[in-house]
GROMACS .gro file of C-alpha atoms in nm:
model
  292
    1UNK     CA    1  -0.144  -1.497  -2.009
    2UNK     CA    2  -0.153  -1.765  -2.275
    3UNK     CA    3   0.176  -1.878  -2.432
    4UNK     CA    4   0.184  -2.017  -2.785
    5UNK     CA    5   0.444  -2.238  -2.952
    6UNK     CA    6   0.435  -2.360  -3.311
    7UNK     CA    7   0.622  -2.628  -3.502
    8UNK     CA    8   0.585  -2.684  -3.877
    9UNK     CA    9   0.776  -2.868  -4.146
   10UNK     CA   10   0.624  -2.651  -4.418
   11UNK     CA   11   0.672  -2.287  -4.506
   12UNK     CA   12   0.293  -2.240  -4.509
   13UNK     CA   13   0.126  -2.279  -4.171
   14UNK     CA   14  -0.233  -2.394  -4.208
   15UNK     CA   15  -0.318  -2.425  -3.837
   16UNK     CA   16  -0.419  -2.083  -3.703
   17UNK     CA   17  -0.583  -1.899  -3.415
   18UNK     CA   18  -0.504  -2.156  -3.145
   19UNK     CA   19  -0.601  -2.026  -2.801
   20UNK     CA   20  -0.731  -2.160  -2.471
   21UNK     CA   21  -1.000  -2.054  -2.226
   22UNK     CA   22  -0.895  -2.168  -1.880
   23UNK     CA   23  -1.051  -2.035  -1.556
   24UNK     CA   24  -0.810  -1.810  -1.370
   25UNK     CA   25  -0.948  -1.948  -1.043
   26UNK     CA   26  -1.192  -2.218  -0.940
   27UNK     CA   27  -1.324  -2.324  -0.599
   28UNK     CA   28  -1.188  -2.648  -0.460
   29UNK     CA   29  -1.437  -2.929  -0.522
   30UNK     CA   30  -1.596  -2.758  -0.824
   31UNK     CA   31  -1.572  -2.864  -1.188
   32UNK     CA   32  -1.375  -2.665  -1.444
   33UNK     CA   33  -1.450  -2.623  -1.814
   34UNK     CA   34  -1.146  -2.576  -2.037
   35UNK     CA   35  -1.176  -2.487  -2.407
   36UNK     CA   36  -0.917  -2.516  -2.681
   37UNK     CA   37  -1.000  -2.296  -2.980
   38UNK     CA   38  -0.835  -2.357  -3.317
   39UNK     CA   39  -0.884  -2.302  -3.689
   40UNK     CA   40  -0.765  -2.587  -3.915
   41UNK     CA   41  -0.777  -2.368  -4.229
   42UNK     CA   42  -0.908  -2.663  -4.430
   43UNK     CA   43  -0.659  -2.917  -4.292
   44UNK     CA   44  -0.771  -3.229  -4.109
   45UNK     CA   45  -0.726  -3.256  -3.734
   46UNK     CA   46  -0.482  -3.522  -3.620
   47UNK     CA   47  -0.500  -3.479  -3.242
   48UNK     CA   48  -0.571  -3.249  -2.949
   49UNK     CA   49  -0.373  -3.313  -2.631
   50UNK     CA   50  -0.399  -3.152  -2.289
   51UNK     CA   51  -0.112  -3.130  -2.042
   52UNK     CA   52  -0.093  -3.037  -1.674
   53UNK     CA   53   0.259  -2.903  -1.650
   54UNK     CA   54   0.457  -3.144  -1.871
   55UNK     CA   55   0.229  -3.442  -1.809
   56UNK     CA   56  -0.030  -3.540  -2.071
   57UNK     CA   57  -0.366  -3.628  -1.916
   58UNK     CA   58  -0.609  -3.613  -2.210
   59UNK     CA   59  -0.599  -3.691  -2.581
   60UNK     CA   60  -0.851  -3.662  -2.861
   61UNK     CA   61  -0.758  -3.843  -3.185
   62UNK     CA   62  -1.061  -3.851  -3.420
   63UNK     CA   63  -0.924  -4.128  -3.646
   64UNK     CA   64  -0.859  -4.368  -3.358
   65UNK     CA   65  -1.101  -4.588  -3.167
   66UNK     CA   66  -1.175  -4.483  -2.906
   67UNK     CA   67  -1.114  -4.123  -3.004
   68UNK     CA   68  -1.099  -4.006  -2.638
   69UNK     CA   69  -0.832  -4.118  -2.395
   70UNK     CA   70  -0.765  -3.986  -2.045
   71UNK     CA   71  -0.474  -4.065  -1.818
   72UNK     CA   72  -0.431  -4.060  -1.443
   73UNK     CA   73  -0.376  -3.709  -1.309
   74UNK     CA   74  -0.335  -3.566  -0.961
   75UNK     CA   75  -0.605  -3.341  -0.824
   76UNK     CA   76  -0.889  -3.398  -1.072
   77UNK     CA   77  -1.063  -3.646  -1.302
   78UNK     CA   78  -1.170  -3.600  -1.665
   79UNK     CA   79  -1.544  -3.616  -1.734
   80UNK     CA   80  -1.528  -3.789  -2.072
   81UNK     CA   81  -1.901  -3.764  -2.167
   82UNK     CA   82  -1.866  -3.384  -2.147
   83UNK     CA   83  -1.531  -3.368  -2.328
   84UNK     CA   84  -1.442  -3.370  -2.697
   85UNK     CA   85  -1.192  -3.222  -2.941
   86UNK     CA   86  -1.234  -2.866  -2.815
   87UNK     CA   87  -1.406  -2.882  -2.474
   88UNK     CA   88  -1.271  -3.049  -2.163
   89UNK     CA   89  -1.441  -3.088  -1.823
   90UNK     CA   90  -1.238  -3.157  -1.510
   91UNK     CA   91  -1.426  -3.285  -1.204
   92UNK     CA   92  -1.369  -3.240  -0.833
   93UNK     CA   93  -1.064  -3.019  -0.843
   94UNK     CA   94  -0.827  -3.033  -0.546
   95UNK     CA   95  -0.559  -2.786  -0.444
   96UNK     CA   96  -0.296  -2.994  -0.625
   97UNK     CA   97  -0.472  -2.915  -0.953
   98UNK     CA   98  -0.333  -2.561  -0.943
   99UNK     CA   99  -0.084  -2.505  -1.223
  100UNK     CA  100  -0.027  -2.458  -1.595
  101UNK     CA  101  -0.261  -2.621  -1.847
  102UNK     CA  102  -0.158  -2.656  -2.211
  103UNK     CA  103  -0.351  -2.752  -2.523
  104UNK     CA  104  -0.152  -2.898  -2.812
  105UNK     CA  105  -0.322  -2.911  -3.152
  106UNK     CA  106  -0.174  -3.107  -3.444
  107UNK     CA  107  -0.287  -3.114  -3.807
  108UNK     CA  108  -0.285  -3.436  -4.008
  109UNK     CA  109  -0.081  -3.504  -4.320
  110UNK     CA  110   0.060  -3.346  -4.518
  111UNK     CA  111   0.141  -3.045  -4.297
  112UNK     CA  112   0.160  -3.193  -3.945
  113UNK     CA  113   0.148  -2.836  -3.814
  114UNK     CA  114   0.150  -2.833  -3.434
  115UNK     CA  115   0.073  -2.548  -3.195
  116UNK     CA  116   0.057  -2.548  -2.816
  117UNK     CA  117  -0.102  -2.279  -2.597
  118UNK     CA  118  -0.085  -2.255  -2.216
  119UNK     CA  119  -0.264  -2.077  -1.933
  120UNK     CA  120  -0.258  -2.087  -1.552
  121UNK     CA  121  -0.541  -2.199  -1.322
  122UNK     CA  122  -0.553  -2.170  -0.943
  123UNK     CA  123  -0.773  -2.388  -0.723
  124UNK     CA  124  -0.902  -2.178  -0.434
  125UNK     CA  125  -1.000  -2.270  -0.079
  126UNK     CA  126  -1.264  -2.013   0.015
  127UNK     CA  127  -1.337  -1.913   0.377
  128UNK     CA  128  -1.624  -2.095   0.542
  129UNK     CA  129  -1.722  -1.785   0.741
  130UNK     CA  130  -1.772  -1.420   0.655
  131UNK     CA  131  -1.496  -1.172   0.745
  132UNK     CA  132  -1.500  -1.057   1.107
  133UNK     CA  133  -1.484  -0.693   1.219
  134UNK     CA  134  -1.341  -0.635   1.568
  135UNK     CA  135  -1.259  -0.329   1.775
  136UNK     CA  136  -1.520  -0.091   1.636
  137UNK     CA  137  -1.763   0.044   1.897
  138UNK     CA  138  -2.119   0.152   1.843
  139UNK     CA  139  -2.091   0.513   1.964
  140UNK     CA  140  -1.834   0.781   1.877
  141UNK     CA  141  -1.791   1.158   1.890
  142UNK     CA  142  -1.637   1.397   1.638
  143UNK     CA  143  -1.264   1.398   1.696
  144UNK     CA  144  -1.253   1.028   1.792
  145UNK     CA  145  -1.059   0.774   1.589
  146UNK     CA  146  -1.241   0.463   1.470
  147UNK     CA  147  -0.993   0.180   1.525
  148UNK     CA  148  -1.059  -0.179   1.428
  149UNK     CA  149  -0.953  -0.483   1.231
  150UNK     CA  150  -1.116  -0.689   0.959
  151UNK     CA  151  -1.006  -1.053   0.944
  152UNK     CA  152  -1.081  -1.320   0.685
  153UNK     CA  153  -0.996  -1.668   0.811
  154UNK     CA  154  -0.859  -1.983   0.648
  155UNK     CA  155  -0.842  -1.948   0.272
  156UNK     CA  156  -0.597  -2.021  -0.005
  157UNK     CA  157  -0.479  -1.779  -0.124
  158UNK     CA  158  -0.530  -1.513   0.142
  159UNK     CA  159  -0.840  -1.302   0.080
  160UNK     CA  160  -0.795  -0.947  -0.044
  161UNK     CA  161  -0.957  -0.708   0.207
  162UNK     CA  162  -1.100  -0.360   0.150
  163UNK     CA  163  -1.244  -0.106   0.396
  164UNK     CA  164  -1.535   0.113   0.287
  165UNK     CA  165  -1.703   0.415   0.443
  166UNK     CA  166  -2.059   0.454   0.317
  167UNK     CA  167  -1.969   0.228   0.020
  168UNK     CA  168  -1.661   0.434  -0.077
  169UNK     CA  169  -1.314   0.282  -0.055
  170UNK     CA  170  -1.090   0.404   0.227
  171UNK     CA  171  -0.727   0.450   0.126
  172UNK     CA  172  -0.400   0.592   0.249
  173UNK     CA  173  -0.286   0.641   0.605
  174UNK     CA  174  -0.621   0.527   0.748
  175UNK     CA  175  -0.543   0.167   0.639
  176UNK     CA  176  -0.304  -0.064   0.826
  177UNK     CA  177  -0.163  -0.352   0.621
  178UNK     CA  178  -0.068  -0.672   0.802
  179UNK     CA  179   0.108  -0.975   0.650
  180UNK     CA  180  -0.108  -1.288   0.611
  181UNK     CA  181  -0.079  -1.560   0.873
  182UNK     CA  182  -0.034  -1.916   0.744
  183UNK     CA  183  -0.153  -2.214   0.946
  184UNK     CA  184   0.127  -2.469   0.916
  185UNK     CA  185  -0.113  -2.759   0.966
  186UNK     CA  186  -0.374  -2.668   0.707
  187UNK     CA  187  -0.158  -2.443   0.484
  188UNK     CA  188  -0.450  -2.199   0.482
  189UNK     CA  189  -0.400  -1.824   0.514
  190UNK     CA  190  -0.567  -1.567   0.738
  191UNK     CA  191  -0.559  -1.203   0.627
  192UNK     CA  192  -0.615  -0.895   0.844
  193UNK     CA  193  -0.658  -0.531   0.745
  194UNK     CA  194  -0.653  -0.259   1.009
  195UNK     CA  195  -0.840   0.071   1.021
  196UNK     CA  196  -0.755   0.395   1.203
  197UNK     CA  197  -1.006   0.650   1.077
  198UNK     CA  198  -1.033   0.996   1.241
  199UNK     CA  199  -1.385   1.138   1.262
  200UNK     CA  200  -1.347   1.504   1.175
  201UNK     CA  201  -1.662   1.633   1.006
  202UNK     CA  202  -1.837   1.305   0.931
  203UNK     CA  203  -2.114   1.334   1.193
  204UNK     CA  204  -2.218   1.686   1.092
  205UNK     CA  205  -2.575   1.671   0.967
  206UNK     CA  206  -2.617   1.299   1.034
  207UNK     CA  207  -2.624   1.055   1.322
  208UNK     CA  208  -2.495   0.727   1.170
  209UNK     CA  209  -2.203   0.610   0.955
  210UNK     CA  210  -2.153   0.272   0.788
  211UNK     CA  211  -1.812   0.104   0.783
  212UNK     CA  212  -1.785  -0.207   0.566
  213UNK     CA  213  -1.523  -0.471   0.502
  214UNK     CA  214  -1.516  -0.666   0.175
  215UNK     CA  215  -1.319  -0.991   0.137
  216UNK     CA  216  -1.252  -1.109  -0.218
  217UNK     CA  217  -1.058  -1.390  -0.386
  218UNK     CA  218  -1.033  -1.356  -0.764
  219UNK     CA  219  -1.387  -1.374  -0.905
  220UNK     CA  220  -1.492  -1.690  -0.717
  221UNK     CA  221  -1.548  -1.547  -0.368
  222UNK     CA  222  -1.675  -1.216  -0.228
  223UNK     CA  223  -1.826  -1.148   0.113
  224UNK     CA  224  -1.909  -0.823   0.287
  225UNK     CA  225  -1.988  -0.727   0.644
  226UNK     CA  226  -2.121  -0.389   0.764
  227UNK     CA  227  -2.080  -0.214   1.097
  228UNK     CA  228  -2.285   0.095   1.181
  229UNK     CA  229  -2.157   0.355   1.426
  230UNK     CA  230  -2.364   0.630   1.585
  231UNK     CA  231  -2.313   0.982   1.710
  232UNK     CA  232  -2.279   0.959   2.087
  233UNK     CA  233  -2.469   1.284   2.153
  234UNK     CA  234  -2.807   1.218   2.316
  235UNK     CA  235  -3.105   1.303   2.100
  236UNK     CA  236  -3.240   1.528   2.371
  237UNK     CA  237  -2.937   1.756   2.353
  238UNK     CA  238  -2.917   1.736   1.975
  239UNK     CA  239  -3.277   1.860   1.957
  240UNK     CA  240  -3.225   2.149   2.197
  241UNK     CA  241  -3.237   2.500   2.052
  242UNK     CA  242  -2.917   2.698   2.004
  243UNK     CA  243  -2.878   3.015   2.218
  244UNK     CA  244  -2.982   3.336   2.049
  245UNK     CA  245  -2.702   3.509   1.860
  246UNK     CA  246  -2.489   3.200   1.810
  247UNK     CA  247  -2.459   3.037   1.471
  248UNK     CA  248  -2.518   2.657   1.498
  249UNK     CA  249  -2.245   2.608   1.234
  250UNK     CA  250  -1.991   2.697   1.504
  251UNK     CA  251  -2.080   2.386   1.703
  252UNK     CA  252  -1.906   2.055   1.657
  253UNK     CA  253  -2.129   1.889   1.917
  254UNK     CA  254  -2.466   1.954   2.069
  255UNK     CA  255  -2.452   2.242   2.318
  256UNK     CA  256  -2.448   2.158   2.683
  257UNK     CA  257  -2.640   2.420   2.883
  258UNK     CA  258  -2.437   2.479   3.197
  259UNK     CA  259  -2.748   2.616   3.371
  260UNK     CA  260  -2.899   2.268   3.362
  261UNK     CA  261  -2.606   2.116   3.548
  262UNK     CA  262  -2.836   1.983   3.814
  263UNK     CA  263  -3.017   1.761   3.564
  264UNK     CA  264  -2.919   1.423   3.427
  265UNK     CA  265  -2.976   1.253   3.093
  266UNK     CA  266  -2.997   0.901   2.954
  267UNK     CA  267  -2.698   0.746   2.784
  268UNK     CA  268  -2.735   0.496   2.499
  269UNK     CA  269  -2.724   0.198   2.734
  270UNK     CA  270  -3.026   0.325   2.925
  271UNK     CA  271  -2.840   0.421   3.245
  272UNK     CA  272  -2.861   0.767   3.406
  273UNK     CA  273  -2.546   0.976   3.415
  274UNK     CA  274  -2.503   1.258   3.666
  275UNK     CA  275  -2.323   1.582   3.591
  276UNK     CA  276  -1.977   1.445   3.660
  277UNK     CA  277  -2.018   1.157   3.420
  278UNK     CA  278  -2.199   1.359   3.156
  279UNK     CA  279  -1.901   1.594   3.116
  280UNK     CA  280  -1.718   1.313   2.941
  281UNK     CA  281  -1.977   1.319   2.664
  282UNK     CA  282  -1.998   1.695   2.606
  283UNK     CA  283  -1.776   1.935   2.419
  284UNK     CA  284  -1.757   2.311   2.437
  285UNK     CA  285  -1.883   2.572   2.194
  286UNK     CA  286  -1.633   2.639   1.920
  287UNK     CA  287  -1.515   2.996   1.931
  288UNK     CA  288  -1.495   3.210   1.623
  289UNK     CA  289  -1.124   3.161   1.602
  290UNK     CA  290  -1.125   2.786   1.639
  291UNK     CA  291  -1.138   2.533   1.356
  292UNK     CA  292  -1.260   2.179   1.305
   0.00000   0.00000   0.00000
């Protein structure tokens, strides 16, 4: 939020509408464009000064030669050919350039009205890799819990992470918040967000679900990774007809015909499972009194 101060030796203030446009965040190494807006109300401009914290690093005085002056600053350099009395370009921002930037505008005689407006800017180190999803398997059954982590490595500040299911945000008890980890050598942060999502009805009528993790830092960085999971039921069993007289709605899983116990089927990895192993992948018919 911009902060404005005003000094005047007159009862009538001629300098009005002083405000700044400063990026909230900028990637390290990029250039930043800062703008100081002001209305002289017919008065002449005496000077425009820019400060980083309490240190002046740029001055525009139209009646002096040269009109532009820049001073040594930490974390950036002023691009004078692209700077003037209202616009300022900072080149090659480093992390140390994070802080408060103030524009001070002064009117010439006779008023000498002066106003100063400030705003904060943060220089961001963005991750060099996309976020990483771990722990989530490819195949699940209804009743299973999808457990995994999403991690975004080495940024400053730590990336804000969000879990999505089919592009809708997951909230509440399914999300596990972990504190960021700071690397003492690089001062960069790693953020991790956990997921513990129970699959109740989500596979009914479909065979795949998409879990996504989005990492975001202000408006300068956003990356997304997707992980698809599949219903573990073999297509052969899913395509089998339901026994006469039973409503398919009463089934959470594909029906396993006990009369075919001597047969085997193919699992998703291509290997054959006999009856003993296949029991681990089948569930029983839901009775009329049972719920999901």
